[in-house]
Short mmCIF file of C-alpha atoms in Angstrom, two decimals:
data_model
loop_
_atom_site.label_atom_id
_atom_site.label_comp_id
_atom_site.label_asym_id
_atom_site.label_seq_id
_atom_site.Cartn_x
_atom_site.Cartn_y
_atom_site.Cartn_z
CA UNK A 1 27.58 -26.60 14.97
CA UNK A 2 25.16 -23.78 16.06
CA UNK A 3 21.99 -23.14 13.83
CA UNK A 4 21.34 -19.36 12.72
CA UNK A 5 18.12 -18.02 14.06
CA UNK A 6 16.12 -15.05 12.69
CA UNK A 7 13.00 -14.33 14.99
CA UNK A 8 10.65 -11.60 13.52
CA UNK A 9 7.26 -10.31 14.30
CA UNK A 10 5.60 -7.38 11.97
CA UNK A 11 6.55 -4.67 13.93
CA UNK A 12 10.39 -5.62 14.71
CA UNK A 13 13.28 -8.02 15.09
CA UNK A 14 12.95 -10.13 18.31
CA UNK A 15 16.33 -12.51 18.10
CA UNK A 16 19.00 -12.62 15.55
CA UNK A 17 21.94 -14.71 17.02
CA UNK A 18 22.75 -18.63 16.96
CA UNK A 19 21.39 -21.47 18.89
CA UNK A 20 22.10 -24.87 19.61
CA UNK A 21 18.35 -26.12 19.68
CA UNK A 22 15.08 -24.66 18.82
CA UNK A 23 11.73 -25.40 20.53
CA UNK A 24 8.70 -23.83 18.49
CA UNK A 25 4.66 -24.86 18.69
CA UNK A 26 3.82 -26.24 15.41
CA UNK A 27 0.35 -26.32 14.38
CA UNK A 28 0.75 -30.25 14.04
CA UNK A 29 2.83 -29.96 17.67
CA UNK A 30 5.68 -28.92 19.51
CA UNK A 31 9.00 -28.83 17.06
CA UNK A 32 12.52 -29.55 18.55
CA UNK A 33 14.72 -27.98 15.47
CA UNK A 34 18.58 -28.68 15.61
CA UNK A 35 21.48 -28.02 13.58
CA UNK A 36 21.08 -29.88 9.87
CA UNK A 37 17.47 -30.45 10.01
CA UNK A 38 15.80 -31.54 6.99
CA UNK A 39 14.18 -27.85 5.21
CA UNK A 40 10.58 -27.59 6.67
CA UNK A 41 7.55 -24.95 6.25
CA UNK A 42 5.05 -24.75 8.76
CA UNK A 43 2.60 -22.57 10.17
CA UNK A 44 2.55 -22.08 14.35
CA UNK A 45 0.14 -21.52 16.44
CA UNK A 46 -0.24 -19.86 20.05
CA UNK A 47 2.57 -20.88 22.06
CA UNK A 48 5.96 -20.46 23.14
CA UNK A 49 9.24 -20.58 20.98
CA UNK A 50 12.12 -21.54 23.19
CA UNK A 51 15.98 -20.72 21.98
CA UNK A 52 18.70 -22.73 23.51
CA UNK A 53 22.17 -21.63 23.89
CA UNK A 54 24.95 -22.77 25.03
CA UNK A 55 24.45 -19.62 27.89
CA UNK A 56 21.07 -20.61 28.50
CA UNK A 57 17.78 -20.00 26.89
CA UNK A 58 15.71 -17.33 26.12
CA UNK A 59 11.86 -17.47 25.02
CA UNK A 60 9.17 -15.83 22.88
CA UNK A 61 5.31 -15.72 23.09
CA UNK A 62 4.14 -16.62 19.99
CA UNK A 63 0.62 -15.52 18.47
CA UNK A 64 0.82 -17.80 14.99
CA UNK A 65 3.27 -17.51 12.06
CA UNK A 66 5.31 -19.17 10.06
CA UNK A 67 8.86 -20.80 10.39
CA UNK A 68 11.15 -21.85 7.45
CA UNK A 69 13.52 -24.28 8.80
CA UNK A 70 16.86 -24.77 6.71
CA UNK A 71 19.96 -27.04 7.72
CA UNK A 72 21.70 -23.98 8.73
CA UNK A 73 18.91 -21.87 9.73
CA UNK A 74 15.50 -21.02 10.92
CA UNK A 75 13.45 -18.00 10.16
CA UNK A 76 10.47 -17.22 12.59
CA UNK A 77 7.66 -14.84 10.99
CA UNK A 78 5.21 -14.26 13.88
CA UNK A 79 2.46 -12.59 13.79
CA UNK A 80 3.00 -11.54 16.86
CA UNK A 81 5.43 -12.07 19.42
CA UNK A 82 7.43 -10.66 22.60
CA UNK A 83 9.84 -12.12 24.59
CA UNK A 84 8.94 -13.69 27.84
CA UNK A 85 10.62 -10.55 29.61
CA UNK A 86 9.00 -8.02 28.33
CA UNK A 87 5.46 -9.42 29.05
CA UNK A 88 2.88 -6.93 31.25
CA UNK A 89 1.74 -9.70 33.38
CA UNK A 90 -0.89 -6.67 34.75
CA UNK A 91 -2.12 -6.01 31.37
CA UNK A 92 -2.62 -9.21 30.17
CA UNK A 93 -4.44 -10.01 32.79
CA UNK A 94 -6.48 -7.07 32.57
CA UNK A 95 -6.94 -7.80 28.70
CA UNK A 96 -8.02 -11.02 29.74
CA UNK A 97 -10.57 -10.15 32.04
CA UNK A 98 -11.95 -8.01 29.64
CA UNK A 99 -12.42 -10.29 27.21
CA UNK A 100 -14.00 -12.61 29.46
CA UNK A 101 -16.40 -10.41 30.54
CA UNK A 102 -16.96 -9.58 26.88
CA UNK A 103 -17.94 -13.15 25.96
CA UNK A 104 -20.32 -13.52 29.03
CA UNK A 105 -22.01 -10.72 27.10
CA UNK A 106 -21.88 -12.20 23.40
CA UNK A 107 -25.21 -14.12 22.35
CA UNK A 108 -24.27 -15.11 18.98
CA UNK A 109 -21.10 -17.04 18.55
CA UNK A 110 -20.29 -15.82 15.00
CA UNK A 111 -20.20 -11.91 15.05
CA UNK A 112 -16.97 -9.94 14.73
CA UNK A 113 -16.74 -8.63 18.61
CA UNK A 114 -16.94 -12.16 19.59
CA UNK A 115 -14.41 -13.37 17.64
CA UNK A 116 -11.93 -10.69 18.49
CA UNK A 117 -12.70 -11.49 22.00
CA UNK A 118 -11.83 -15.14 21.78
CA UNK A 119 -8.52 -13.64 20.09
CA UNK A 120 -7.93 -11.33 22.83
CA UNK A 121 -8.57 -14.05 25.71
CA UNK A 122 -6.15 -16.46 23.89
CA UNK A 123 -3.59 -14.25 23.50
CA UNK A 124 -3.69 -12.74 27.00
CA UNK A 125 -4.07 -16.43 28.32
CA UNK A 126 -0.69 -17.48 26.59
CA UNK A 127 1.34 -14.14 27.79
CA UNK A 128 0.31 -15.55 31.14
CA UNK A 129 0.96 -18.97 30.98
CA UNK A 130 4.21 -18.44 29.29
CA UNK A 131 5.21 -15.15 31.70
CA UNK A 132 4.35 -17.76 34.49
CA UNK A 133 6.44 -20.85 33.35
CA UNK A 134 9.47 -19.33 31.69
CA UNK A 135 10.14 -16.57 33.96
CA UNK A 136 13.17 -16.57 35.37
CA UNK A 137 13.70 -15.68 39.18
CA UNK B 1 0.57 51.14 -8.02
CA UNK B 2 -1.39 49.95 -5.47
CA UNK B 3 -2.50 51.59 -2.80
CA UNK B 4 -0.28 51.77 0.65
CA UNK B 5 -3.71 49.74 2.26
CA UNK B 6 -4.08 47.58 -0.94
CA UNK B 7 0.10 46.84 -0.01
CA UNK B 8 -0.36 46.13 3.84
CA UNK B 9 -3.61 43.88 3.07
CA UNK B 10 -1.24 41.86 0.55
CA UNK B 11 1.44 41.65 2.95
CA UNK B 12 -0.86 40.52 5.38
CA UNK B 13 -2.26 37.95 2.89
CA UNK B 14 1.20 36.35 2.07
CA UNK B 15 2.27 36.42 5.55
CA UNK B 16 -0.52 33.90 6.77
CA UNK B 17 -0.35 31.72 3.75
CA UNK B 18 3.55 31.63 5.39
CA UNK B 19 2.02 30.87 8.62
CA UNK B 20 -0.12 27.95 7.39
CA UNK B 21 2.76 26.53 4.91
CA UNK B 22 5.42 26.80 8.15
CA UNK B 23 2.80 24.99 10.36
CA UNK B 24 1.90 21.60 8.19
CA UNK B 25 5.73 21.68 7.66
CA UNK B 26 6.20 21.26 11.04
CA UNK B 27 3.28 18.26 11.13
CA UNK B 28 4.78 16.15 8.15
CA UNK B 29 7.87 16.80 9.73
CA UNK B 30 6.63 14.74 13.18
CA UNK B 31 4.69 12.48 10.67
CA UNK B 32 7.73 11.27 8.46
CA UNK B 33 9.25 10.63 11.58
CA UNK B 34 6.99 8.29 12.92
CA UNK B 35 5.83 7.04 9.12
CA UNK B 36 9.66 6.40 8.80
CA UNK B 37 10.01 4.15 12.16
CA UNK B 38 6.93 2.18 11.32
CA UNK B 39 8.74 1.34 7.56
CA UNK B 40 11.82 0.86 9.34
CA UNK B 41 10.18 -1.56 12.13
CA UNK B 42 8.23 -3.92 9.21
CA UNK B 43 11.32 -4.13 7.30
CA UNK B 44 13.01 -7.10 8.82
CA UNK B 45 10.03 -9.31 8.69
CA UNK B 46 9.12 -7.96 5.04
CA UNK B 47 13.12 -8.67 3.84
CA UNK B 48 12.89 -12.10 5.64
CA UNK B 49 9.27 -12.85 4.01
CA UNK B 50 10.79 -11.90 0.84
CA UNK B 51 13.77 -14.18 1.40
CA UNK B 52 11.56 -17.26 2.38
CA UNK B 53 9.61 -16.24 -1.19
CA UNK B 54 12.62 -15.99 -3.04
CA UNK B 55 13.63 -19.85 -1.48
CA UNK B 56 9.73 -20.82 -2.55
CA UNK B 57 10.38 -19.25 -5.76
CA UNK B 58 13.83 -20.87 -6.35
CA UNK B 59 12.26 -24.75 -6.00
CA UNK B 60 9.22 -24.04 -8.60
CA UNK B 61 10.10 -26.95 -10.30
CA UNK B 62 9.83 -29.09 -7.45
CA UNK B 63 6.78 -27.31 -5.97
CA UNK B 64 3.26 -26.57 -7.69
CA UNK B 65 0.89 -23.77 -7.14
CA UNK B 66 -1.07 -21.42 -8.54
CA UNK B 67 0.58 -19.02 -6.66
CA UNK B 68 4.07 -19.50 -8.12
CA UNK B 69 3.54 -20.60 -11.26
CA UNK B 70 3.54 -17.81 -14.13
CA UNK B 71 0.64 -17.77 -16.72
CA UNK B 72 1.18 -17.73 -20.19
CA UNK B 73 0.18 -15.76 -21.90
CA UNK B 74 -1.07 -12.65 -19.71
CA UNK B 75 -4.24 -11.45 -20.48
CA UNK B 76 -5.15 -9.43 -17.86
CA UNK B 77 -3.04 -7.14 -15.04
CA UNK B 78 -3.96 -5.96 -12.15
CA UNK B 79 -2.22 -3.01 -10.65
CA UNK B 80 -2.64 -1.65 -7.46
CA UNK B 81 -1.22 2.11 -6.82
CA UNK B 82 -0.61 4.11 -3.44
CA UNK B 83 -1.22 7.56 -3.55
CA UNK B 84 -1.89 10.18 -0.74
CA UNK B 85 -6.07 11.45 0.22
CA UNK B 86 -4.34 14.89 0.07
CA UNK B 87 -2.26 17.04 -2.37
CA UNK B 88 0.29 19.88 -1.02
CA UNK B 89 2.66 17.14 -1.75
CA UNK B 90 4.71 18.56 -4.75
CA UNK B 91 4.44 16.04 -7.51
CA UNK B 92 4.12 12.94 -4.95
CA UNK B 93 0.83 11.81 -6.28
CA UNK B 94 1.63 12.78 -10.45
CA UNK B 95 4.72 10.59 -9.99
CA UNK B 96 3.36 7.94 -8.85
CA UNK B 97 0.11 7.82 -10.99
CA UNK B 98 2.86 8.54 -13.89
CA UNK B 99 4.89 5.99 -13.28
CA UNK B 100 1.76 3.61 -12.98
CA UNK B 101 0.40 4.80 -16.38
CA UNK B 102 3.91 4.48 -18.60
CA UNK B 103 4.15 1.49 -17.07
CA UNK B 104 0.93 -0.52 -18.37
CA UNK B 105 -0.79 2.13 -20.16
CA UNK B 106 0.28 0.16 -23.70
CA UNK B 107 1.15 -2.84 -22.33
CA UNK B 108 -1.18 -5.24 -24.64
CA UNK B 109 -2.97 -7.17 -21.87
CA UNK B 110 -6.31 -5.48 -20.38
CA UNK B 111 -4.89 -4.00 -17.08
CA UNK B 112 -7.58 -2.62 -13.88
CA UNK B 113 -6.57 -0.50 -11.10
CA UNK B 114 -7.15 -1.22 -7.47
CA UNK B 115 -6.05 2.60 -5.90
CA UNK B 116 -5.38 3.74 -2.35
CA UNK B 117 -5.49 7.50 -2.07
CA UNK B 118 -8.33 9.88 -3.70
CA UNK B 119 -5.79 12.05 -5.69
CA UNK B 120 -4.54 8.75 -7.25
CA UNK B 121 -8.06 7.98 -7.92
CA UNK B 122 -8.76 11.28 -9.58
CA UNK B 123 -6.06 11.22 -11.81
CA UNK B 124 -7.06 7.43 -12.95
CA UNK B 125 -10.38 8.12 -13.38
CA UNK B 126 -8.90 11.54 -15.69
CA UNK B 127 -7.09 8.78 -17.50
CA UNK B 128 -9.84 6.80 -18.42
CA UNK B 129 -8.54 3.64 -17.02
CA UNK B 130 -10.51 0.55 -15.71
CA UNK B 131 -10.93 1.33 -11.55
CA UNK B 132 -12.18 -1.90 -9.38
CA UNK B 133 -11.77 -1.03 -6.01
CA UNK B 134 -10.62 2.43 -4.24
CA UNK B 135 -9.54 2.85 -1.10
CA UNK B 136 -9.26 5.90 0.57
CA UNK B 137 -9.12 7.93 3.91
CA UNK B 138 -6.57 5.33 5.76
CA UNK B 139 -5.66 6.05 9.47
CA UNK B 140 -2.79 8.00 9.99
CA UNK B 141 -0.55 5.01 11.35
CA UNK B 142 -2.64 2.14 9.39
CA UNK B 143 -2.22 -1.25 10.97
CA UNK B 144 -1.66 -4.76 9.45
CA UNK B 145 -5.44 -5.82 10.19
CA UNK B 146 -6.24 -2.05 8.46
CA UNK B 147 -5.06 -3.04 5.18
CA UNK B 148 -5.60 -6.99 5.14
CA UNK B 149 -8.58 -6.21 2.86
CA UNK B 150 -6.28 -4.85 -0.29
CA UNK B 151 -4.09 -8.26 0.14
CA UNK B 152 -7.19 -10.62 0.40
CA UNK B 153 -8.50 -8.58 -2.85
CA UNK B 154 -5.48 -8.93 -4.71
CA UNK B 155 -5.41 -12.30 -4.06
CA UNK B 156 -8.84 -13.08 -4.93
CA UNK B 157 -8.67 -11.45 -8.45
CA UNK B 158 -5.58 -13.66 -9.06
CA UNK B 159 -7.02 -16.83 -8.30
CA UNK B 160 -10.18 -16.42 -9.78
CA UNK B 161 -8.24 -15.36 -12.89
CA UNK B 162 -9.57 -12.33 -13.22
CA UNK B 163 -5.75 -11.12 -13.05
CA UNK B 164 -2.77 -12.98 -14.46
CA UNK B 165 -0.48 -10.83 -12.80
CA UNK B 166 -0.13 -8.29 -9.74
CA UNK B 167 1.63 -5.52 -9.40
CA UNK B 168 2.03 -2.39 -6.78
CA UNK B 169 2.99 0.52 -7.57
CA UNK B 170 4.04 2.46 -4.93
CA UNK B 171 6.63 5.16 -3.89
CA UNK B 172 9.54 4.24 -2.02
CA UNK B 173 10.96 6.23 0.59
CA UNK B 174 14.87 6.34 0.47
CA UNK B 175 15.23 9.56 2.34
CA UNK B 176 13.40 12.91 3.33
CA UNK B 177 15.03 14.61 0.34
CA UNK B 178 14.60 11.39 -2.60
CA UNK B 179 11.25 9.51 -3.35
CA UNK B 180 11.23 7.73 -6.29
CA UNK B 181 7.73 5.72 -7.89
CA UNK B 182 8.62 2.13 -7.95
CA UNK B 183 6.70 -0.87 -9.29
CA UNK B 184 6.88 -4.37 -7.76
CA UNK B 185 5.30 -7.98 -8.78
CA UNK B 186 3.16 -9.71 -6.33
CA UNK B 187 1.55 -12.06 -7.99
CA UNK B 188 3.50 -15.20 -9.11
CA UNK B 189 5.87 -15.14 -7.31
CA UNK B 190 8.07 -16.05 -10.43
CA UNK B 191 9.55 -12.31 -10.44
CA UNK B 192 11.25 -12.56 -7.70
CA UNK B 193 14.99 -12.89 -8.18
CA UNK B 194 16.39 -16.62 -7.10
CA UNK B 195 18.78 -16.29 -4.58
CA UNK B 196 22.60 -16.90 -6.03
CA UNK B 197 23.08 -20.60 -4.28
CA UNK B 198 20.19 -21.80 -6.00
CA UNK B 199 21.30 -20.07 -9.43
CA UNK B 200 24.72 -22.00 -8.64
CA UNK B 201 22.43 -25.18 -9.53
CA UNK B 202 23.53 -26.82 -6.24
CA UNK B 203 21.82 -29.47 -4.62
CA UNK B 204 17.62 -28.30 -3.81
CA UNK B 205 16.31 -29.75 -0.64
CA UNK B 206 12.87 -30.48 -1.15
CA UNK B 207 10.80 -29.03 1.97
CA UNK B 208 9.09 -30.68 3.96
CA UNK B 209 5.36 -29.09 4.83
CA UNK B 210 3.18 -29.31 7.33
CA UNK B 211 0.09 -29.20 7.52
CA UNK B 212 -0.36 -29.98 3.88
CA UNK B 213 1.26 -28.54 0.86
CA UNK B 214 -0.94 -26.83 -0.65
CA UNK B 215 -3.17 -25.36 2.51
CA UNK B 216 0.29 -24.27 3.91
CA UNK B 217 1.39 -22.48 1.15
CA UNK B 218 -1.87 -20.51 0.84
CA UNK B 219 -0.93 -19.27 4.26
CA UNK B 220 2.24 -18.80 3.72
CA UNK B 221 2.15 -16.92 0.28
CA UNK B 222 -1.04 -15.25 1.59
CA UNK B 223 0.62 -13.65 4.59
CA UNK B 224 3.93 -12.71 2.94
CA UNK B 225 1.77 -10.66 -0.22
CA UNK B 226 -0.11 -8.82 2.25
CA UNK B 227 3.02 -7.59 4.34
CA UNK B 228 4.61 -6.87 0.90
CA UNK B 229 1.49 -4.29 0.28
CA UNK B 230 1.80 -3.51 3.79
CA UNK B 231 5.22 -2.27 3.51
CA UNK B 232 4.49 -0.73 0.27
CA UNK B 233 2.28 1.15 1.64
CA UNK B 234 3.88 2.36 4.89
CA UNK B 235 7.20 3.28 2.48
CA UNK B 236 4.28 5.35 0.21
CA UNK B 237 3.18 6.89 3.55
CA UNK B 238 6.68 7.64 4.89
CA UNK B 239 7.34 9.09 1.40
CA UNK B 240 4.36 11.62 1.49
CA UNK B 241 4.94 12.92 4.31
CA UNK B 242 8.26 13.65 3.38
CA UNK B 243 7.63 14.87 -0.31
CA UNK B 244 4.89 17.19 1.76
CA UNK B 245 7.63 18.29 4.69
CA UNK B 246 9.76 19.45 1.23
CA UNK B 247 6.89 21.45 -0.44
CA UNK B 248 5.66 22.92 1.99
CA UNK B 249 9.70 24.57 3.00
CA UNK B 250 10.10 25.64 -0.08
CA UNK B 251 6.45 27.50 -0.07
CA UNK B 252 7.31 29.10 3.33
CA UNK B 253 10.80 30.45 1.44
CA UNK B 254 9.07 31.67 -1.37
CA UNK B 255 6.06 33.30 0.86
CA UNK B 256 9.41 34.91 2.72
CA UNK B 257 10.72 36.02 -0.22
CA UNK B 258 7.74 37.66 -1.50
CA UNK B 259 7.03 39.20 1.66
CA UNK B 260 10.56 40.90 1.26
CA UNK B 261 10.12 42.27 -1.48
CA UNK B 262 6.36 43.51 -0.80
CA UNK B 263 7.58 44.86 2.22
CA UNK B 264 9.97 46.93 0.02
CA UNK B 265 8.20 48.07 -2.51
CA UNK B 266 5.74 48.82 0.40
CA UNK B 267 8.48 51.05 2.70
CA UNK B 268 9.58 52.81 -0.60
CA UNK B 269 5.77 53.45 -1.78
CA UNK B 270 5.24 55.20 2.14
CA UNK B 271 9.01 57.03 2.19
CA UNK B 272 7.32 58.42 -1.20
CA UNK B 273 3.89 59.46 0.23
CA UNK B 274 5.68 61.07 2.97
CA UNK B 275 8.64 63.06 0.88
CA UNK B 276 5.21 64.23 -1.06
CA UNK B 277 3.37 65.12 1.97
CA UNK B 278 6.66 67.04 3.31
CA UNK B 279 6.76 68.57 0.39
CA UNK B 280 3.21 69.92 0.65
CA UNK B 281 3.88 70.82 4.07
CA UNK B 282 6.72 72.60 2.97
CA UNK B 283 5.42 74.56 -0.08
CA UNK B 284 2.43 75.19 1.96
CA UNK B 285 4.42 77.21 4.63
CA UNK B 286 6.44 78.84 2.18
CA UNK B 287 3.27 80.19 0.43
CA UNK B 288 1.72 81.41 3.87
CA UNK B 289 5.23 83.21 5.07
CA UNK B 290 5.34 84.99 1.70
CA UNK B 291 2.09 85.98 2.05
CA UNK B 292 3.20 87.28 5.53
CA UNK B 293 5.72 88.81 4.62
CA UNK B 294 4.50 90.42 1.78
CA UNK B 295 1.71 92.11 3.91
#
């Protein structure tokens, strides 16, 4: 029996379709979700949220959220998310440069511009890392 | 009557106010458009947020917090309105402010405004009403981090029990043509409506939560408040916009109109001035050939 899976981020819909098995990066560590799990609420942190089908699989670069998991279903709220696909590999490694040049630059580890910066760099360093391993071809 | 100059200088007059009405119709025409993707492009995370609520909501029993638990009795509301920085929008920001006012202006707990939008804040502050916190002059195409503040306010207030209860009050955008004021609880979550399986009185799973309980669910409920504002106030944008599109048609008609008639009254003023000249002309000649011919 497939599980339903709703994957949203604020600005759209990512995935709406079933799946056999769900792979998503807990903030307590990596959560393999399948059909009747017990409910669960949990937050996620930077990673990626793979979707197994019986076709394949298809993943999503995650930026935090949360997931409600349900015996039938599983609702992702990201904060923000693409698929692997549609990841700029050029941008994000511009943005990351950027921001690493930025925190060579920031004295004071508390102020606002660094923090966005450490943001920035995480979130460009996991499009990259997940653009690199889940690619396909 | 006027004048034939006094007439062309009013023509004139109208005629640009056309100009200016036809030209910020054509901007909140390209801004309702875009106001009205951004609503529809939050909605499926807002209706899923408000579906994981609704499941939160459903298993109160089961689950404590602050968050979800209603206070009895209420003592003090807080309600948070949307209006626009700018009028021209027919009765956008009256409605709204209205609809805000009927709603807790007798209501016998002490109720405080948070606004967004300085003609909303001018009309509170008209109504004598308690204002906390105003904000005003939001970008054009606000962004979750732009309005994070409101949400973390909100919440604040409610914990600290310095509100018992939020609501919003905002204006929701069902199409270019219909707006209609609408006001929403935030703030226990207890409003919410449980969903029918859970009504049924079938068997609750009890969630499990991780990290904790209670720090997860101050994430959680956090979060899914501030994208409910959020998408208040994106629907409130959407909705100005197109309230303001409306107005501003039905100005350019009536500026039309007017000019029409003007123009009329204007023609039928100069066919006059010139029958009277000819006529002048023509008595004029008549007097110098009889004098001619009399000679």
């Amino acid at each position: 029996m497939p599980i339903h899976c709703d994957i949203v981020s604020q600005d759209r819909s990512l995935f709406s379709g079933d799946a056999d098995m769900i792979i998503a990066p807990g903030s307590e560590g990596l959560l393999g979700i399948l059909p009747h799990h017990t409910p669960l609420l949990t937050t996620l942190t930077y990673g990626v949220l793979v979707v197994k089908q019986a076709g394949g699989e298809e993943a999503f670069a995650i930026a935090g959220g949360i997931m409600e998991v349900l015996p039938d279903a599983v609702t992702v709220l990201a904060d923000v998310g693409e698929r692997v696909e549609e990841i700029d590999v050029a941008r994000a490694e511009a943005a990351k440069a950027r921001a690493e040049e930025m925190l060579k630059h920031a004295p004071d580890q508390n102020n606002e511009a660094y923090l966005k910066a450490m943001t920035s760099l995480r979130r460009s360093q996991l499009r990259l890392d997940a653009a690199r391993r889940y690619r396909k071809g | 009557m006027a004048s034939l100059r006094e007439m062309r200088l009013r023509i004139r007059s109208v005629r640009n106010i056309a100009q200016v009405t036809r030209a910020l119709q054509t901007v909140s025409a390209s801004k309702v458009r875009r106001a009205q993707a951004a609503v529809l492009a939050t909605r499926p995370y807002a209706a899923k947020a408000l579906e994981v609520l609704g499941h939160l909501a459903g298993r109160r029993n089961t689950i404590v917090h602050p968050m979800l638990t209603p206070r009895n009795p209420v003592r003090n509301i807080l309600a948070i309105v949307v209006s626009g920085d700018r009028g021209l929008a027919g009765a956008y920001n009256a409605n709204v402010v209205r609809r805000a006012l009927s709603r807790f202006g007798d209501s016998p707990a002490a109720v405080h405004y948070i606004v967004i939008g300085r003609k909303g804040r001018e009309m509170l502050r008209r109504a004598g009403v308690p204002i906390t916190a105003e904000f005003s002059n939001l970008p054009p195409a606000p962004s979750y981090a732009d309005l994070s503040a409101i949400g973390r306010l909100a919440i604040e207030d409610y914990i600290e029990g310095k509100a018992d209860e939020v609501h919003i009050v905002f204006t929701q955008f069902i199409s270019l043509l219909h707006q209609q004021a609408a006001v929403q609880q935030l703030l226990p979550l207890s409003g919410l409506a449980a969903p029918a399986e859970e009504a049924a009185g079938g068997p609750k799973p009890v969630y499990l939560f991780e990290p904790g309980q209670t720090q997860l669910l101050d994430i959680a409920i956090n979060r899914l408040v501030s994208i409910e504002i959020y998408e208040s106030i994106l629907e409130s944008l959407a909705s100005e916009h197109a309230a303001r599109m409306v107005t501003m048609r039905n100005a350019t008609e009536n500026a039309n109109e007017l000019i029409g008639g003007l123009q009329l009254d204007y023609n039928k003023a100069r066919q006059e001035s010139i029958t009277g000249d000819l006529l002048d002309i023509a008595a004029g000649t008549e007097a110098l050939t009889a004098q001619t011919s009399a000679r």
